[in-house]
Short mmCIF file of C-alpha atoms and ligand atoms in Angstrom, two decimals:
data_model
loop_
_atom_site.label_atom_id
_atom_site.label_comp_id
_atom_site.label_asym_id
_atom_site.label_seq_id
_atom_site.Cartn_x
_atom_site.Cartn_y
_atom_site.Cartn_z
CA MET A 1 0.00 0.00 0.00
CA SER A 2 1.42 3.42 -0.94
CA LEU A 3 1.74 6.17 1.67
CA PRO A 4 -0.50 9.27 1.34
CA PRO A 5 1.29 12.28 -0.22
CA ASP A 6 2.93 14.78 2.16
CA LEU A 7 0.68 17.75 2.85
CA TYR A 8 1.55 21.43 2.23
CA ALA A 9 -0.55 24.57 1.86
CA VAL A 10 -0.58 28.30 1.33
CA PHE A 11 -2.55 30.33 3.88
CA GLY A 12 -3.77 33.85 3.12
CA HIS A 13 -6.79 36.10 2.81
CA PRO A 14 -8.03 36.42 0.12
CA ILE A 15 -6.48 33.33 -1.45
CA GLY A 16 -8.76 32.32 -4.34
CA HIS A 17 -6.43 33.83 -6.96
CA SER A 18 -3.31 31.98 -5.72
CA LYS A 19 -1.16 30.27 -8.35
CA SER A 20 0.91 28.50 -5.69
CA PRO A 21 -0.99 25.15 -5.73
CA ARG A 22 -0.50 24.91 -9.50
CA ILE A 23 3.19 25.83 -9.26
CA HIS A 24 3.91 23.28 -6.54
CA ARG A 25 1.96 20.60 -8.43
CA LEU A 26 4.15 21.27 -11.48
CA PHE A 27 7.29 21.13 -9.33
CA ALA A 28 6.15 17.82 -7.75
CA GLU A 29 5.43 16.24 -11.15
CA GLN A 30 8.75 17.40 -12.50
CA THR A 31 10.82 16.09 -9.56
CA GLY A 32 8.76 12.96 -8.80
CA GLN A 33 7.93 14.14 -5.27
CA SER A 34 4.78 12.79 -3.64
CA LEU A 35 2.99 15.80 -2.16
CA HIS A 36 -0.35 17.54 -2.04
CA TYR A 37 -0.44 21.36 -1.85
CA GLU A 38 -3.61 23.39 -1.41
CA ALA A 39 -4.73 26.98 -0.83
CA ARG A 40 -6.65 27.83 2.33
CA ASP A 41 -8.46 31.03 3.17
CA VAL A 42 -7.08 31.93 6.61
CA ASP A 43 -7.23 35.45 8.05
CA LEU A 44 -5.20 36.88 10.92
CA PRO A 45 -7.53 36.06 13.82
CA GLN A 46 -7.52 32.34 12.94
CA PHE A 47 -3.90 32.15 11.84
CA GLU A 48 -2.12 30.58 14.83
CA ALA A 49 -4.85 28.00 15.53
CA ALA A 50 -5.01 27.11 11.82
CA VAL A 51 -1.22 26.58 11.68
CA ARG A 52 -1.23 24.42 14.82
CA ALA A 53 -4.11 22.28 13.49
CA PHE A 54 -2.56 21.93 10.03
CA LEU A 55 0.88 20.91 11.28
CA GLY A 56 -0.54 18.89 14.19
CA ALA A 57 -3.67 16.81 13.69
CA GLU A 58 -3.64 17.10 9.91
CA GLY A 59 0.00 16.09 9.58
CA GLY A 60 1.04 19.02 7.34
CA ARG A 61 4.78 19.35 6.69
CA GLY A 62 5.09 22.98 5.68
CA LEU A 63 3.29 26.16 4.76
CA ASN A 64 3.51 29.27 2.66
CA CYS A 65 2.01 32.43 4.12
CA THR A 66 0.90 35.38 2.06
CA LEU A 67 -0.98 38.61 2.73
CA PRO A 68 -1.86 39.50 5.48
CA LEU A 69 -0.03 36.77 7.43
CA LYS A 70 3.70 37.21 6.82
CA GLU A 71 4.40 39.22 9.95
CA ALA A 72 2.28 36.88 12.10
CA ALA A 73 4.24 33.93 10.67
CA TRP A 74 7.50 35.70 11.58
CA ARG A 75 6.27 36.01 15.17
CA LEU A 76 5.11 32.39 15.30
CA ALA A 77 8.31 30.72 14.05
CA ASP A 78 10.59 29.17 16.71
CA THR A 79 13.72 29.78 14.63
CA LEU A 80 14.35 32.08 11.67
CA SER A 81 16.70 32.30 8.71
CA ASP A 82 18.85 35.46 8.68
CA ARG A 83 16.86 36.82 5.74
CA ALA A 84 13.53 36.29 7.53
CA ARG A 85 14.88 37.96 10.66
CA ARG A 86 15.93 40.97 8.57
CA ALA A 87 12.66 41.13 6.67
CA GLN A 88 10.57 40.72 9.85
CA ALA A 89 8.31 38.65 7.64
CA VAL A 90 8.03 34.93 6.88
CA ASN A 91 6.51 33.45 3.74
CA THR A 92 7.67 29.86 4.32
CA LEU A 93 7.26 27.72 7.42
CA ALA A 94 8.81 24.26 7.74
CA LEU A 95 8.11 21.73 10.47
CA ARG A 96 11.42 20.40 11.79
CA SER A 97 11.88 16.80 13.01
CA ASP A 98 12.01 18.02 16.65
CA GLY A 99 8.55 19.58 16.20
CA SER A 100 9.82 23.16 16.04
CA LEU A 101 8.77 25.64 13.37
CA PHE A 102 11.43 27.17 11.10
CA GLY A 103 10.58 30.44 9.32
CA ASP A 104 12.18 31.65 6.10
CA ASN A 105 11.56 34.50 3.66
CA THR A 106 12.16 33.45 0.06
CA ASP A 107 10.70 36.57 -1.63
CA GLY A 108 13.96 38.50 -1.96
CA VAL A 109 16.03 35.64 -3.32
CA GLY A 110 13.12 34.82 -5.67
CA LEU A 111 13.21 38.34 -7.06
CA LEU A 112 16.98 38.28 -7.51
CA ARG A 113 16.98 34.93 -9.29
CA ASP A 114 14.35 36.17 -11.71
CA LEU A 115 16.10 39.50 -12.26
CA ILE A 116 19.63 38.20 -12.60
CA CYS A 117 19.38 34.61 -13.89
CA ARG A 118 16.35 34.88 -16.22
CA LEU A 119 16.25 38.54 -17.22
CA GLY A 120 19.98 39.24 -17.18
CA VAL A 121 19.69 42.45 -15.15
CA ILE A 122 23.04 43.62 -13.79
CA VAL A 123 22.69 44.95 -10.27
CA PRO A 124 26.29 45.71 -9.13
CA ASN A 125 27.00 49.46 -9.40
CA GLY A 126 23.45 50.11 -10.61
CA ARG A 127 21.21 52.88 -9.29
CA ILE A 128 18.04 51.20 -8.04
CA LEU A 129 14.72 52.78 -7.16
CA VAL A 130 12.35 50.74 -4.98
CA ILE A 131 8.79 52.09 -4.99
CA GLY A 132 6.84 51.13 -1.87
CA ALA A 133 7.81 50.52 1.73
CA GLY A 134 5.54 47.65 2.78
CA GLY A 135 6.30 44.02 3.54
CA ALA A 136 7.49 43.15 0.05
CA ALA A 137 9.96 46.06 -0.03
CA ARG A 138 11.28 44.99 3.37
CA GLY A 139 11.77 41.44 2.05
CA ILE A 140 13.81 42.42 -1.02
CA LEU A 141 16.10 45.10 0.43
CA ALA A 142 18.75 42.90 2.07
CA PRO A 143 19.23 40.61 -0.96
CA LEU A 144 19.32 43.66 -3.27
CA LEU A 145 21.91 45.46 -1.15
CA GLY A 146 23.89 42.20 -1.04
CA GLU A 147 24.47 42.59 -4.80
CA SER A 148 26.44 45.83 -4.22
CA PRO A 149 24.37 48.36 -6.16
CA ALA A 150 25.72 51.93 -6.32
CA ALA A 151 22.66 53.09 -4.38
CA VAL A 152 19.15 52.06 -3.46
CA VAL A 153 16.55 54.80 -3.12
CA ILE A 154 13.15 54.02 -1.60
CA ALA A 155 10.18 56.17 -2.63
CA ASN A 156 6.87 55.72 -0.89
CA ARG A 157 3.48 57.41 -0.81
CA THR A 158 3.96 57.79 2.94
CA PRO A 159 7.59 59.04 3.06
CA GLU A 160 8.00 58.30 6.77
CA ARG A 161 7.67 54.54 6.10
CA ALA A 162 10.41 54.78 3.48
CA ARG A 163 12.64 56.61 5.97
CA ILE A 164 12.17 53.87 8.58
CA LEU A 165 13.02 51.20 6.02
CA ALA A 166 16.14 53.05 4.85
CA ARG A 167 17.28 53.44 8.46
CA ASP A 168 16.72 49.73 9.22
CA PHE A 169 18.88 48.61 6.28
CA SER A 170 21.52 51.36 6.30
CA ASP A 171 24.17 48.99 7.70
CA LEU A 172 24.02 46.93 4.49
CA GLY A 173 24.88 49.62 1.94
CA SER A 174 23.88 52.94 0.44
CA VAL A 175 20.13 53.26 0.98
CA SER A 176 18.08 56.43 1.30
CA ALA A 177 14.44 57.50 1.28
CA VAL A 178 12.49 60.08 -0.69
CA GLY A 179 8.91 61.14 -1.31
CA PHE A 180 7.56 60.99 -4.87
CA ASP A 181 7.94 64.78 -5.11
CA GLN A 182 11.73 64.38 -4.83
CA LEU A 183 12.07 62.08 -7.87
CA PRO A 184 12.09 64.66 -10.71
CA GLY A 185 15.64 65.12 -12.03
CA ARG A 186 16.89 61.73 -10.80
CA GLN A 187 17.60 58.70 -12.99
CA PHE A 188 17.81 54.99 -12.26
CA ASP A 189 19.11 51.84 -13.97
CA LEU A 190 16.48 49.63 -12.38
CA VAL A 191 13.06 50.63 -11.04
CA ILE A 192 11.27 48.03 -8.92
CA ASN A 193 7.61 48.59 -8.15
CA ALA A 194 7.15 46.96 -4.74
CA SER A 195 4.03 48.99 -4.02
CA ALA A 196 0.53 47.56 -4.12
CA ALA A 197 -0.59 50.23 -6.64
CA SER A 198 -0.91 47.75 -9.54
CA LEU A 199 -3.39 45.66 -7.59
CA THR A 200 -5.94 48.46 -7.97
CA GLY A 201 -4.85 49.37 -11.51
CA GLU A 202 -3.01 52.48 -10.28
CA LEU A 203 0.38 53.93 -11.17
CA PRO A 204 2.55 55.78 -8.65
CA PRO A 205 3.31 59.37 -9.76
CA LEU A 206 6.61 58.89 -11.62
CA PRO A 207 8.42 61.55 -13.67
CA ASP A 208 8.78 60.85 -17.40
CA ASP A 209 12.60 60.99 -17.41
CA LEU A 210 13.12 58.56 -14.50
CA LEU A 211 14.72 55.76 -16.56
CA ALA A 212 18.42 55.92 -17.45
CA SER A 213 19.39 54.58 -20.87
CA GLY A 214 19.01 50.76 -20.91
CA ALA A 215 17.08 50.73 -17.62
CA GLY A 216 14.86 47.87 -16.45
CA CYS A 217 11.39 48.00 -14.89
CA TYR A 218 10.16 45.21 -12.63
CA ASP A 219 6.72 45.07 -11.00
CA LEU A 220 6.37 42.65 -8.10
CA ALA A 221 2.65 42.46 -8.83
CA TYR A 222 1.43 40.15 -11.58
CA GLY A 223 -1.85 39.39 -13.26
CA THR A 224 -3.55 38.36 -16.44
CA GLU A 225 -2.67 41.67 -18.14
CA PRO A 226 0.48 43.82 -18.11
CA THR A 227 0.35 46.15 -15.09
CA PRO A 228 0.09 49.96 -15.50
CA PHE A 229 3.72 50.21 -14.32
CA LEU A 230 4.94 47.78 -16.99
CA LEU A 231 3.07 49.72 -19.68
CA TRP A 232 4.59 52.93 -18.30
CA GLY A 233 8.12 51.42 -18.59
CA GLN A 234 7.54 50.04 -22.07
CA ALA A 235 6.30 53.43 -23.27
CA ARG A 236 9.49 55.04 -21.94
CA GLY A 237 11.89 52.61 -23.61
CA ALA A 238 12.75 50.28 -20.73
CA ARG A 239 15.15 47.57 -21.93
CA ILE A 240 13.43 45.04 -19.68
CA SER A 241 9.91 45.28 -18.43
CA ALA A 242 8.71 42.29 -16.39
CA ASP A 243 6.11 41.54 -13.75
CA GLY A 244 6.36 39.37 -10.64
CA LEU A 245 5.29 36.04 -12.13
CA GLY A 246 8.92 34.92 -12.36
CA MET A 247 9.56 36.00 -8.77
CA LEU A 248 6.48 34.06 -7.64
CA VAL A 249 7.78 30.87 -9.25
CA GLU A 250 11.33 31.43 -7.94
CA GLN A 251 10.23 32.07 -4.34
CA ALA A 252 8.11 28.90 -4.57
CA ALA A 253 11.11 26.91 -5.83
CA GLU A 254 13.15 28.10 -2.85
CA ALA A 255 10.39 26.93 -0.46
CA PHE A 256 10.09 23.61 -2.33
CA GLU A 257 13.82 23.01 -1.96
CA LEU A 258 13.70 23.84 1.76
CA TRP A 259 10.89 21.32 2.30
CA ARG A 260 11.92 18.54 -0.11
CA GLY A 261 15.68 18.94 -0.56
CA VAL A 262 15.24 19.02 -4.36
CA ARG A 263 15.50 22.04 -6.61
CA PRO A 264 12.88 22.17 -9.37
CA ASP A 265 13.49 23.72 -12.79
CA THR A 266 11.78 27.11 -12.71
CA ARG A 267 12.30 28.26 -16.28
CA SER A 268 9.90 25.71 -17.79
CA VAL A 269 7.22 26.60 -15.23
CA ILE A 270 7.59 30.36 -15.83
CA GLU A 271 7.39 29.75 -19.58
CA LEU A 272 4.27 27.61 -19.24
CA LEU A 273 2.43 30.15 -17.04
CA SER A 274 3.55 33.09 -19.22
CA ASN A 275 2.38 31.36 -22.39
CA GLU A 276 -0.99 30.59 -20.84
CA ARG A 277 -1.68 34.26 -20.14
CA GLY A 278 -0.17 35.36 -23.44
CA PHE A 279 2.55 37.84 -22.41
P1 NAP B 1 1.87 46.10 1.77
O1 NAP B 1 2.73 45.64 2.89
O2 NAP B 1 0.42 46.28 1.98
O3 NAP B 1 2.51 47.50 1.26
C1 NAP B 1 1.90 48.21 0.24
C2 NAP B 1 2.81 49.34 -0.24
O4 NAP B 1 2.26 49.89 -1.43
C3 NAP B 1 2.93 50.50 0.76
O5 NAP B 1 4.22 51.05 0.66
C4 NAP B 1 1.88 51.49 0.23
O6 NAP B 1 2.18 52.84 0.54
C5 NAP B 1 2.03 51.29 -1.26
N1 NAP B 1 0.81 51.62 -2.04
C6 NAP B 1 -0.39 51.03 -1.95
N2 NAP B 1 -1.24 51.57 -2.86
C7 NAP B 1 -0.54 52.55 -3.51
C8 NAP B 1 -0.84 53.46 -4.55
N3 NAP B 1 -2.06 53.49 -5.11
N4 NAP B 1 0.12 54.29 -5.00
C9 NAP B 1 1.37 54.26 -4.46
N5 NAP B 1 1.72 53.42 -3.46
C10 NAP B 1 0.78 52.56 -3.00
O7 NAP B 1 2.00 45.09 0.51
P2 NAP B 1 3.24 44.17 0.15
O8 NAP B 1 3.12 42.85 0.83
O9 NAP B 1 4.48 44.97 0.35
O10 NAP B 1 2.98 43.88 -1.42
C11 NAP B 1 3.31 44.85 -2.39
C12 NAP B 1 3.18 44.24 -3.78
O11 NAP B 1 4.12 43.18 -3.98
C13 NAP B 1 1.81 43.63 -4.07
O12 NAP B 1 1.45 43.97 -5.39
C14 NAP B 1 2.06 42.13 -3.96
O13 NAP B 1 1.17 41.38 -4.75
C15 NAP B 1 3.48 42.04 -4.51
N6 NAP B 1 4.23 40.82 -4.12
C16 NAP B 1 4.59 39.95 -5.10
C17 NAP B 1 5.32 38.82 -4.77
C18 NAP B 1 5.74 37.86 -5.88
O14 NAP B 1 6.16 36.74 -5.58
N7 NAP B 1 5.68 38.27 -7.13
C19 NAP B 1 5.69 38.57 -3.44
C20 NAP B 1 5.31 39.48 -2.46
C21 NAP B 1 4.57 40.62 -2.81
P3 NAP B 1 1.80 53.50 1.98
O15 NAP B 1 2.91 53.12 2.89
O16 NAP B 1 1.71 54.95 1.69
O17 NAP B 1 0.48 52.89 2.38
#
């Protein structure tokens, strides 16, 4: 008699749109791993009890956490990776053999793999603008600064949040904060939209001459259509203009490897999902 597949899930609210079950199913098929991965609608008030039940009575082996649960997952973990400690957010929980809960944050490394390995963006010595100062921005700053850019500037609708973020990461490199009104006259080699503006079809107020020659635009958000920020970049001659689908697949691969000890091929999965939506 064969054993039941190992159980994993993504918790979040809302969660209906999540591509994670599909991505992990593709990874499992590709690597011959026996696992079941599902999406569950879990909001903050139920989060801790839902985690305990999933990893206890239900026998779950690991979890992804998405909005609005990443900070709660960071608080719940017994031990943390360095990058999760820095980000103060956890998107991957793994049950260890001693019953303890290990928390990791794979968002930043997922972004960098997509940017550098797939899209060929060169970060060292580049001038990088990060738009947004929420959880996603916090998760990508340490890995970005680890690539030795010339400077990282954070611009946020609420400038005070950008200032706090810049202060928290200032030991890792050149990082500063501005409001959108301070962007005119400045140019960047890479502009990363880590704000949630695209989710409501909005575009942050960006000056027309923001992109240096050959610059790249990357939107962490993704959907069935190009985001307003991607269209903005394309119209201003960005050399690369990509959304966060690749990052989503890469952060999932990192979690999969943590849980299963096997690294799936991400390129074929990104290609499949990109072809399905047609851009
Ligand atoms: P969050 O913690 O809620 O932060 C949202 C940020 O966006 C804040 O800085 C907020 O500014 C800003 N913002 C919201 N609406 C805006 C608007 N209309 N114009 C300008 N700025 C606006 O969210 P998050 O977790 O950081 O997520 C941010 C984005 O990253 C989302 O689109 C999410 O889907 C995406 N993401 C993608 C991946 C992936 O794997 N591809 C992973 C993680 C996150 P204020 O501070 O002024 O409120």
